[in-house]
Amino acid sequence: MEIDWSVVPGFLPQLAAGARVTILIALAGLVGGTILGLIAGLMRAYGGRVLNAIAFVYIELIRGTPIVVQVMFLYFAMPVLTGLRVDPMTAAILAIVVNAGAYIAEIVRGAFLSIPRGLTEAGLAMGLPHWKVLAHIVGPLAFRRLIPPLGNQFIVSLKDTSLFIVIGVGELTRTGQEIMASNFRAVEIWTAVAVIYLIMTGTLTAILRLIENRMRIL
Amino acid sequence: MSIIEFRKTSKHFGDLKVLDQVDLSIEQGEVVVLIGPSGSGKSTLLRCINGLEQITGGDLIVDGISVREGGRQLRRIRQEAGMVFQQFNLFPQMTALQNVAFGPRKVRGLGRAEAEAQALELLDKVGLKERAHHVPSALSGGQQQRVAIARALAVRPKVMLFDEPTSALDPELKQEVLTVMRQLAQEGMTMVVVTHEMSFARQVGTRLIFMEHGKISVDGNPVEVITNPPSERLKDFLQHVE
Ligand SMILES: Nc1ncnc2c1ncn2[C@@H]1O[C@H](COP(=O)(O)OP(=O)(O)O)[C@@H](O)[C@H]1O
Ligand SMILES: [Mg+2]
């Protein structure tokens, strides 16, 4: 079969719809994952024994298992265990939330603990409660160190959404496969899919560069 | 009533005993200079006063409050006892002015304008009014330490604690910091100063304490103790630092 790029525009609306689903999963998942990661990371860094242990177990559970197994668990096993049925889209978003949350927790913990102890002591020595020291002194400094690894995780998670093909979410990769199944134009379709991913990750990278450049690294 | 009172205060790090049943009363207006070999417990003694280290035995009363109370009471103590660190520890993301205004704003709850007006006065006092809008990394070590002193003063403490405030500075920058400290002492500020600057001890100190192995081994008038050391080990120590 000859390669014929002219077939691509015909599939673009379908691919665009798939890309929208990918973006939706990634966006919702990463908002949730960032919040969860922030909480779990702070629990690891500053929590007492119990909070620290809870966060530790969560992070190690997620880091020690593949994301495909995690989403399968959420979609097929959770309903059996809890009686709560979720649709594929919700399972996909939840999978990104818990998965990215674990990695982001480690990023957050590392960034906060990398801020010199003396700055915390200077804040405490003024009579500030610890949470205010974290909010006004350590937090803003940690945030600057958070951006590069956080951006990296965002890109990883965005690409991880392609694995949700296993539970049948109509995201970009699955859309590509469906088109493929009907016309067998492998080169054209997968090239187009790859380019769309590149546009998404490239945009993300550009935004992160912009933020990094605008911040003084201290 | 003493402003600071150690009562058989001990501090352990695990099995290591760093303060060994210290008894010490410091009165308002005193300038106590703390000297002693490295590892003798000077920093720890200072850091117990504002609860940066928790005491493990005895009691320690600051301005009528026990450091053992913790929580809100401990924060009250910390507002009454400003601290200046060897490494300055200025907040790097803030200008000198913001550093000094930070305490009044976040601890005392002052509005920004009022806090910054007071901060500017304090920066003027330490001779750094024109540097108000510089970030710490744009200041020399001596200037950073003077900002740090202003920052501690901004919370309006009754006592100032200094932990080797000039040790990280080049010799030519030490004097500008010592000058500010001298001025503070003349204004009647109660001060506890860990330092090896013996000329400061002699000229400014009202009391000299020599620590060894977590204990106070000599406690007396600086001039008398330096000219006539009551122990061989103090004599040796003084020869080393001068
Ligand atoms: N956080 C800590 N954990 C364990 N040991 C410590 C800690 N801080 C200080 N020490 C030990 O306590 C002793 C006294 O330290 P320090 O008070 O800093 O002495 P100085 O200021 O007189 O040099 C030293 O042996 C030091 O190693
Ligand atoms: Mg020390």
PDB file of N, CA, C and O and ligand atoms in Angstrom, chain B residues 11-14 16-19 35-47 53 163-164 194 196 211 214, ligand 1:
ATOM      1  N   LYS B  11      20.586  19.198  78.831  1.00  0.00           N
ATOM      2  CA  LYS B  11      20.194  18.914  77.447  1.00  0.00           C
ATOM      3  C   LYS B  11      20.997  17.714  76.961  1.00  0.00           C
ATOM      4  O   LYS B  11      22.223  17.704  77.039  1.00  0.00           O
ATOM      5  N   HIS B  12      20.292  16.724  76.504  1.00  0.00           N
ATOM      6  CA  HIS B  12      20.941  15.537  75.933  1.00  0.00           C
ATOM      7  C   HIS B  12      20.590  15.443  74.452  1.00  0.00           C
ATOM      8  O   HIS B  12      19.471  15.740  74.058  1.00  0.00           O
ATOM      9  N   PHE B  13      21.545  15.015  73.642  1.00  0.00           N
ATOM     10  CA  PHE B  13      21.248  14.552  72.287  1.00  0.00           C
ATOM     11  C   PHE B  13      21.440  13.045  72.335  1.00  0.00           C
ATOM     12  O   PHE B  13      22.574  12.572  72.295  1.00  0.00           O
ATOM     13  N   GLY B  14      20.373  12.301  72.472  1.00  0.00           N
ATOM     14  CA  GLY B  14      20.510  10.858  72.665  1.00  0.00           C
ATOM     15  C   GLY B  14      21.254  10.610  73.964  1.00  0.00           C
ATOM     16  O   GLY B  14      20.846  11.081  75.016  1.00  0.00           O
ATOM     17  N   LEU B  16      24.316  11.626  74.459  1.00  0.00           N
ATOM     18  CA  LEU B  16      25.308  12.685  74.663  1.00  0.00           C
ATOM     19  C   LEU B  16      24.739  13.797  75.532  1.00  0.00           C
ATOM     20  O   LEU B  16      23.731  14.419  75.193  1.00  0.00           O
ATOM     21  N   LYS B  17      25.406  14.057  76.657  1.00  0.00           N
ATOM     22  CA  LYS B  17      24.958  15.135  77.544  1.00  0.00           C
ATOM     23  C   LYS B  17      25.679  16.416  77.141  1.00  0.00           C
ATOM     24  O   LYS B  17      26.893  16.502  77.252  1.00  0.00           O
ATOM     25  N   VAL B  18      24.925  17.394  76.657  1.00  0.00           N
ATOM     26  CA  VAL B  18      25.540  18.608  76.113  1.00  0.00           C
ATOM     27  C   VAL B  18      25.444  19.764  77.107  1.00  0.00           C
ATOM     28  O   VAL B  18      26.333  20.614  77.170  1.00  0.00           O
ATOM     29  N   LEU B  19      24.366  19.809  77.895  1.00  0.00           N
ATOM     30  CA  LEU B  19      24.275  20.757  79.003  1.00  0.00           C
ATOM     31  C   LEU B  19      24.064  19.937  80.270  1.00  0.00           C
ATOM     32  O   LEU B  19      23.194  19.069  80.324  1.00  0.00           O
ATOM     33  N   ILE B  35      31.950  32.197  76.184  1.00  0.00           N
ATOM     34  CA  ILE B  35      33.083  31.649  75.431  1.00  0.00           C
ATOM     35  C   ILE B  35      33.316  30.200  75.860  1.00  0.00           C
ATOM     36  O   ILE B  35      32.725  29.734  76.837  1.00  0.00           O
ATOM     37  N   GLY B  36      34.153  29.522  75.113  1.00  0.00           N
ATOM     38  CA  GLY B  36      34.451  28.143  75.457  1.00  0.00           C
ATOM     39  C   GLY B  36      34.863  27.373  74.225  1.00  0.00           C
ATOM     40  O   GLY B  36      34.607  27.804  73.101  1.00  0.00           O
ATOM     41  N   PRO B  37      35.528  26.218  74.444  1.00  0.00           N
ATOM     42  CA  PRO B  37      35.991  25.437  73.299  1.00  0.00           C
ATOM     43  C   PRO B  37      34.821  24.977  72.431  1.00  0.00           C
ATOM     44  O   PRO B  37      33.683  24.916  72.893  1.00  0.00           O
ATOM     45  N   SER B  38      35.139  24.662  71.181  1.00  0.00           N
ATOM     46  CA  SER B  38      34.122  24.140  70.261  1.00  0.00           C
ATOM     47  C   SER B  38      33.534  22.852  70.833  1.00  0.00           C
ATOM     48  O   SER B  38      34.251  21.993  71.324  1.00  0.00           O
ATOM     49  N   GLY B  39      32.210  22.768  70.803  1.00  0.00           N
ATOM     50  CA  GLY B  39      31.541  21.576  71.318  1.00  0.00           C
ATOM     51  C   GLY B  39      31.241  21.615  72.805  1.00  0.00           C
ATOM     52  O   GLY B  39      30.716  20.657  73.364  1.00  0.00           O
ATOM     53  N   SER B  40      31.541  22.750  73.452  1.00  0.00           N
ATOM     54  CA  SER B  40      31.321  22.813  74.901  1.00  0.00           C
ATOM     55  C   SER B  40      29.852  23.093  75.244  1.00  0.00           C
ATOM     56  O   SER B  40      29.472  23.018  76.405  1.00  0.00           O
ATOM     57  N   GLY B  41      29.051  23.422  74.244  1.00  0.00           N
ATOM     58  CA  GLY B  41      27.612  23.581  74.498  1.00  0.00           C
ATOM     59  C   GLY B  41      27.111  25.018  74.445  1.00  0.00           C
ATOM     60  O   GLY B  41      25.985  25.296  74.849  1.00  0.00           O
ATOM     61  N   LYS B  42      27.909  25.941  73.909  1.00  0.00           N
ATOM     62  CA  LYS B  42      27.517  27.356  73.864  1.00  0.00           C
ATOM     63  C   LYS B  42      26.275  27.568  73.003  1.00  0.00           C
ATOM     64  O   LYS B  42      25.305  28.188  73.437  1.00  0.00           O
ATOM     65  N   SER B  43      26.322  27.044  71.781  1.00  0.00           N
ATOM     66  CA  SER B  43      25.162  27.215  70.891  1.00  0.00           C
ATOM     67  C   SER B  43      23.936  26.553  71.494  1.00  0.00           C
ATOM     68  O   SER B  43      22.830  27.102  71.431  1.00  0.00           O
ATOM     69  N   THR B  44      24.129  25.383  72.036  1.00  0.00           N
ATOM     70  CA  THR B  44      22.997  24.656  72.616  1.00  0.00           C
ATOM     71  C   THR B  44      22.381  25.456  73.759  1.00  0.00           C
ATOM     72  O   THR B  44      21.151  25.578  73.853  1.00  0.00           O
ATOM     73  N   LEU B  45      23.224  26.021  74.603  1.00  0.00           N
ATOM     74  CA  LEU B  45      22.710  26.827  75.715  1.00  0.00           C
ATOM     75  C   LEU B  45      21.851  27.975  75.188  1.00  0.00           C
ATOM     76  O   LEU B  45      20.748  28.225  75.659  1.00  0.00           O
ATOM     77  N   LEU B  46      22.375  28.634  74.150  1.00  0.00           N
ATOM     78  CA  LEU B  46      21.660  29.768  73.567  1.00  0.00           C
ATOM     79  C   LEU B  46      20.330  29.310  72.953  1.00  0.00           C
ATOM     80  O   LEU B  46      19.288  29.945  73.120  1.00  0.00           O
ATOM     81  N   ARG B  47      20.383  28.198  72.234  1.00  0.00           N
ATOM     82  CA  ARG B  47      19.204  27.719  71.506  1.00  0.00           C
ATOM     83  C   ARG B  47      18.143  27.118  72.423  1.00  0.00           C
ATOM     84  O   ARG B  47      16.987  26.993  72.019  1.00  0.00           O
ATOM     85  N   GLU B  53      16.164  24.320  70.712  1.00  0.00           N
ATOM     86  CA  GLU B  53      16.459  22.984  71.252  1.00  0.00           C
ATOM     87  C   GLU B  53      15.588  22.802  72.480  1.00  0.00           C
ATOM     88  O   GLU B  53      15.427  23.733  73.276  1.00  0.00           O
ATOM     89  N   ASP B 163      24.662  34.115  68.181  1.00  0.00           N
ATOM     90  CA  ASP B 163      25.504  32.913  68.117  1.00  0.00           C
ATOM     91  C   ASP B 163      26.633  33.127  67.105  1.00  0.00           C
ATOM     92  O   ASP B 163      26.442  32.981  65.914  1.00  0.00           O
ATOM     93  N   GLU B 164      27.791  33.471  67.613  1.00  0.00           N
ATOM     94  CA  GLU B 164      28.968  33.753  66.782  1.00  0.00           C
ATOM     95  C   GLU B 164      28.626  34.620  65.574  1.00  0.00           C
ATOM     96  O   GLU B 164      28.848  34.230  64.424  1.00  0.00           O
ATOM     97  N   VAL B 194      27.527  34.663  72.088  1.00  0.00           N
ATOM     98  CA  VAL B 194      28.608  33.692  71.917  1.00  0.00           C
ATOM     99  C   VAL B 194      29.580  34.302  70.929  1.00  0.00           C
ATOM    100  O   VAL B 194      29.202  34.628  69.803  1.00  0.00           O
ATOM    101  N   HIS B 196      34.123  34.968  69.981  1.00  0.00           N
ATOM    102  CA  HIS B 196      35.524  34.854  70.368  1.00  0.00           C
ATOM    103  C   HIS B 196      36.235  36.202  70.223  1.00  0.00           C
ATOM    104  O   HIS B 196      37.457  36.275  70.281  1.00  0.00           O
ATOM    105  N   MET B 211      32.535  28.257  79.251  1.00  0.00           N
ATOM    106  CA  MET B 211      31.888  26.936  79.323  1.00  0.00           C
ATOM    107  C   MET B 211      32.848  25.830  78.962  1.00  0.00           C
ATOM    108  O   MET B 211      33.683  25.976  78.074  1.00  0.00           O
ATOM    109  N   GLY B 214      29.674  21.349  78.747  1.00  0.00           N
ATOM    110  CA  GLY B 214      28.279  21.540  79.144  1.00  0.00           C
ATOM    111  C   GLY B 214      28.084  22.142  80.507  1.00  0.00           C
ATOM    112  O   GLY B 214      26.973  22.145  81.029  1.00  0.00           O
TER     113      GLY B 214
HETATM  114  N1  LIG C   1      21.346  18.422  66.699  1.00  0.00           N
HETATM  115  C1  LIG C   1      22.350  17.769  67.314  1.00  0.00           C
HETATM  116  N2  LIG C   1      22.364  16.412  67.350  1.00  0.00           N
HETATM  117  C2  LIG C   1      23.352  15.753  67.969  1.00  0.00           C
HETATM  118  N3  LIG C   1      24.396  16.346  68.590  1.00  0.00           N
HETATM  119  C3  LIG C   1      24.445  17.686  68.574  1.00  0.00           C
HETATM  120  C4  LIG C   1      23.433  18.464  67.938  1.00  0.00           C
HETATM  121  N4  LIG C   1      23.743  19.768  68.094  1.00  0.00           N
HETATM  122  C5  LIG C   1      24.893  19.804  68.795  1.00  0.00           C
HETATM  123  N5  LIG C   1      25.327  18.551  69.086  1.00  0.00           N
HETATM  124  C6  LIG C   1      26.522  18.211  69.859  1.00  0.00           C
HETATM  125  O1  LIG C   1      26.449  18.882  71.100  1.00  0.00           O
HETATM  126  C7  LIG C   1      27.730  19.333  71.490  1.00  0.00           C
HETATM  127  C8  LIG C   1      27.680  20.803  71.774  1.00  0.00           C
HETATM  128  O2  LIG C   1      27.400  21.486  70.588  1.00  0.00           O
HETATM  129  P1  LIG C   1      27.280  23.066  70.502  1.00  0.00           P
HETATM  130  O3  LIG C   1      26.317  23.527  71.519  1.00  0.00           O
HETATM  131  O4  LIG C   1      27.022  23.402  69.095  1.00  0.00           O
HETATM  132  O5  LIG C   1      28.746  23.512  70.939  1.00  0.00           O
HETATM  133  P2  LIG C   1      29.478  24.899  70.709  1.00  0.00           P
HETATM  134  O6  LIG C   1      28.492  25.892  70.182  1.00  0.00           O
HETATM  135  O7  LIG C   1      30.028  25.257  72.028  1.00  0.00           O
HETATM  136  O8  LIG C   1      30.574  24.622  69.738  1.00  0.00           O
HETATM  137  C9  LIG C   1      28.696  18.942  70.383  1.00  0.00           C
HETATM  138  O9  LIG C   1      29.330  17.751  70.754  1.00  0.00           O
HETATM  139  C10 LIG C   1      27.795  18.716  69.214  1.00  0.00           C
HETATM  140  O10 LIG C   1      28.349  17.746  68.359  1.00  0.00           O
END
